[in-house]
XYZ file of C-alpha atoms in Angstrom:
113
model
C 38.421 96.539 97.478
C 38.994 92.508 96.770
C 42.826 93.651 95.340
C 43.566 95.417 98.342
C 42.238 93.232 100.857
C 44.201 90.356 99.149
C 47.322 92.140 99.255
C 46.914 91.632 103.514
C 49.000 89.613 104.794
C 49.295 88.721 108.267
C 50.077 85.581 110.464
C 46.461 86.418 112.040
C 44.303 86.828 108.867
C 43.187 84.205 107.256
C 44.787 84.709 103.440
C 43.067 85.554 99.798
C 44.719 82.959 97.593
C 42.573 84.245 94.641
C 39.217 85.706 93.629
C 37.380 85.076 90.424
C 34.429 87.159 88.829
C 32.473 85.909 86.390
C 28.986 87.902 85.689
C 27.396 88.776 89.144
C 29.217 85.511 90.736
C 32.051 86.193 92.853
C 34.215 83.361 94.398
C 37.030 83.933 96.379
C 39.994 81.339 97.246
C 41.036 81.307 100.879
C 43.801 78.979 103.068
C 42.262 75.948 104.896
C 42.116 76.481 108.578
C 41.561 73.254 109.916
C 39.931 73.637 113.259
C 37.617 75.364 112.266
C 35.496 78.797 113.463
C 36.063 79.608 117.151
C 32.525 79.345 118.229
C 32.636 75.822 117.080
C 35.261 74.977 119.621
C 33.868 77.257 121.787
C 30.261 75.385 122.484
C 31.803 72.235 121.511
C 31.035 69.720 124.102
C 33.196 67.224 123.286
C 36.556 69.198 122.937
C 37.517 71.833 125.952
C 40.119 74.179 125.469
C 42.968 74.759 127.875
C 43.905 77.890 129.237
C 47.191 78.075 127.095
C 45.246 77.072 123.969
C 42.401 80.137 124.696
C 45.279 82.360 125.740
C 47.169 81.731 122.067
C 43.444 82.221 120.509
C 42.634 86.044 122.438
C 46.345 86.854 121.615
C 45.496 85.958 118.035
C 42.732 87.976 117.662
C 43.962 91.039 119.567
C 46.977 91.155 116.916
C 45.110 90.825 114.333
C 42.342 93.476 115.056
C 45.668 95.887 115.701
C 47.312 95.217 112.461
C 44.194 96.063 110.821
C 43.204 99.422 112.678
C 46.965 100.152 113.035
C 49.760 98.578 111.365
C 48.525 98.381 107.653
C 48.951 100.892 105.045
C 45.436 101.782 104.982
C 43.082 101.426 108.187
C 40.763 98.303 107.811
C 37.511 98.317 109.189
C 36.275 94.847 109.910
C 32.574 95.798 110.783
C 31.754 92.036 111.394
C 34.063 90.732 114.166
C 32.535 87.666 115.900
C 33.738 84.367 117.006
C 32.486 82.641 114.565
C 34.623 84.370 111.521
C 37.869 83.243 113.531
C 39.330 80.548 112.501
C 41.551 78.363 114.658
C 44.525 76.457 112.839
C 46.620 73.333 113.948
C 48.490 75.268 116.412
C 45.441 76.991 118.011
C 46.426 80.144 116.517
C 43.302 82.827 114.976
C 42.884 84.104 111.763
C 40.383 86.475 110.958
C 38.282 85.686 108.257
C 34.921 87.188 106.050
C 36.071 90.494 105.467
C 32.722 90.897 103.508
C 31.868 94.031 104.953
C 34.754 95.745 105.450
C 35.769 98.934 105.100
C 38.905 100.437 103.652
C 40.080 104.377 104.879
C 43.338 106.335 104.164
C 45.114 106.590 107.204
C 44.536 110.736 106.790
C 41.252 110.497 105.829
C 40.540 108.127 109.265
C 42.507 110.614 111.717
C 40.226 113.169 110.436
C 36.898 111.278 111.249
């Protein structure tokens, strides 16, 4: 599942660089996202965001979720959506992050569920 969910790639996800395995260790390489997780900015209170700013952040996320359930070649299953596995770049924009427990479906096999 790491291959394919490395081969996703999407303005609104944040990006596998890389994985490594060695023994029962696991690391995986991701982009920086330098604002951090939404709930940070969120309950932050000494940073507010503006209207346009939360606008850009739920448009984010909406496209995202829709590429994943949608748009892909396989249906992705997040199964962990929250605020605080979004992560908010420069620009205000969300990426979707910790696809830990994720699940992958044909896009046959999901019709038929």
């Amino acid at each position: 599942e790491i291959e394919s969910l490395g081969r996703l790639r999407h303005k609104n996800l944040v990006n596998l660089q890389g994985w490594c395995k060695h023994k029962n260790d696991l690391l995986l390489v991701y982009d920086y996202i330098p604002n951090g997780s939404l709930d940070s900015l969120l309950f932050s209170r000494s940073f507010v965001l503006d209207w346009d700013q939360r606008f850009r952040i739920l448009k984010g996320v909406a496209v995202g979720l829709l590429y994943l359930h949608e748009e892909w070649e396989q249906v992705v299953i997040h199964r962990d959506v929250k605020s605080s596995n979004f992560l908010i770049d420069g620009d205000f924009n969300a990426h979707l992050g910790d696809f830990g427990l994720a699940r992958l479906y044909s896009k046959t096999t999901f019709k038929d569920l």
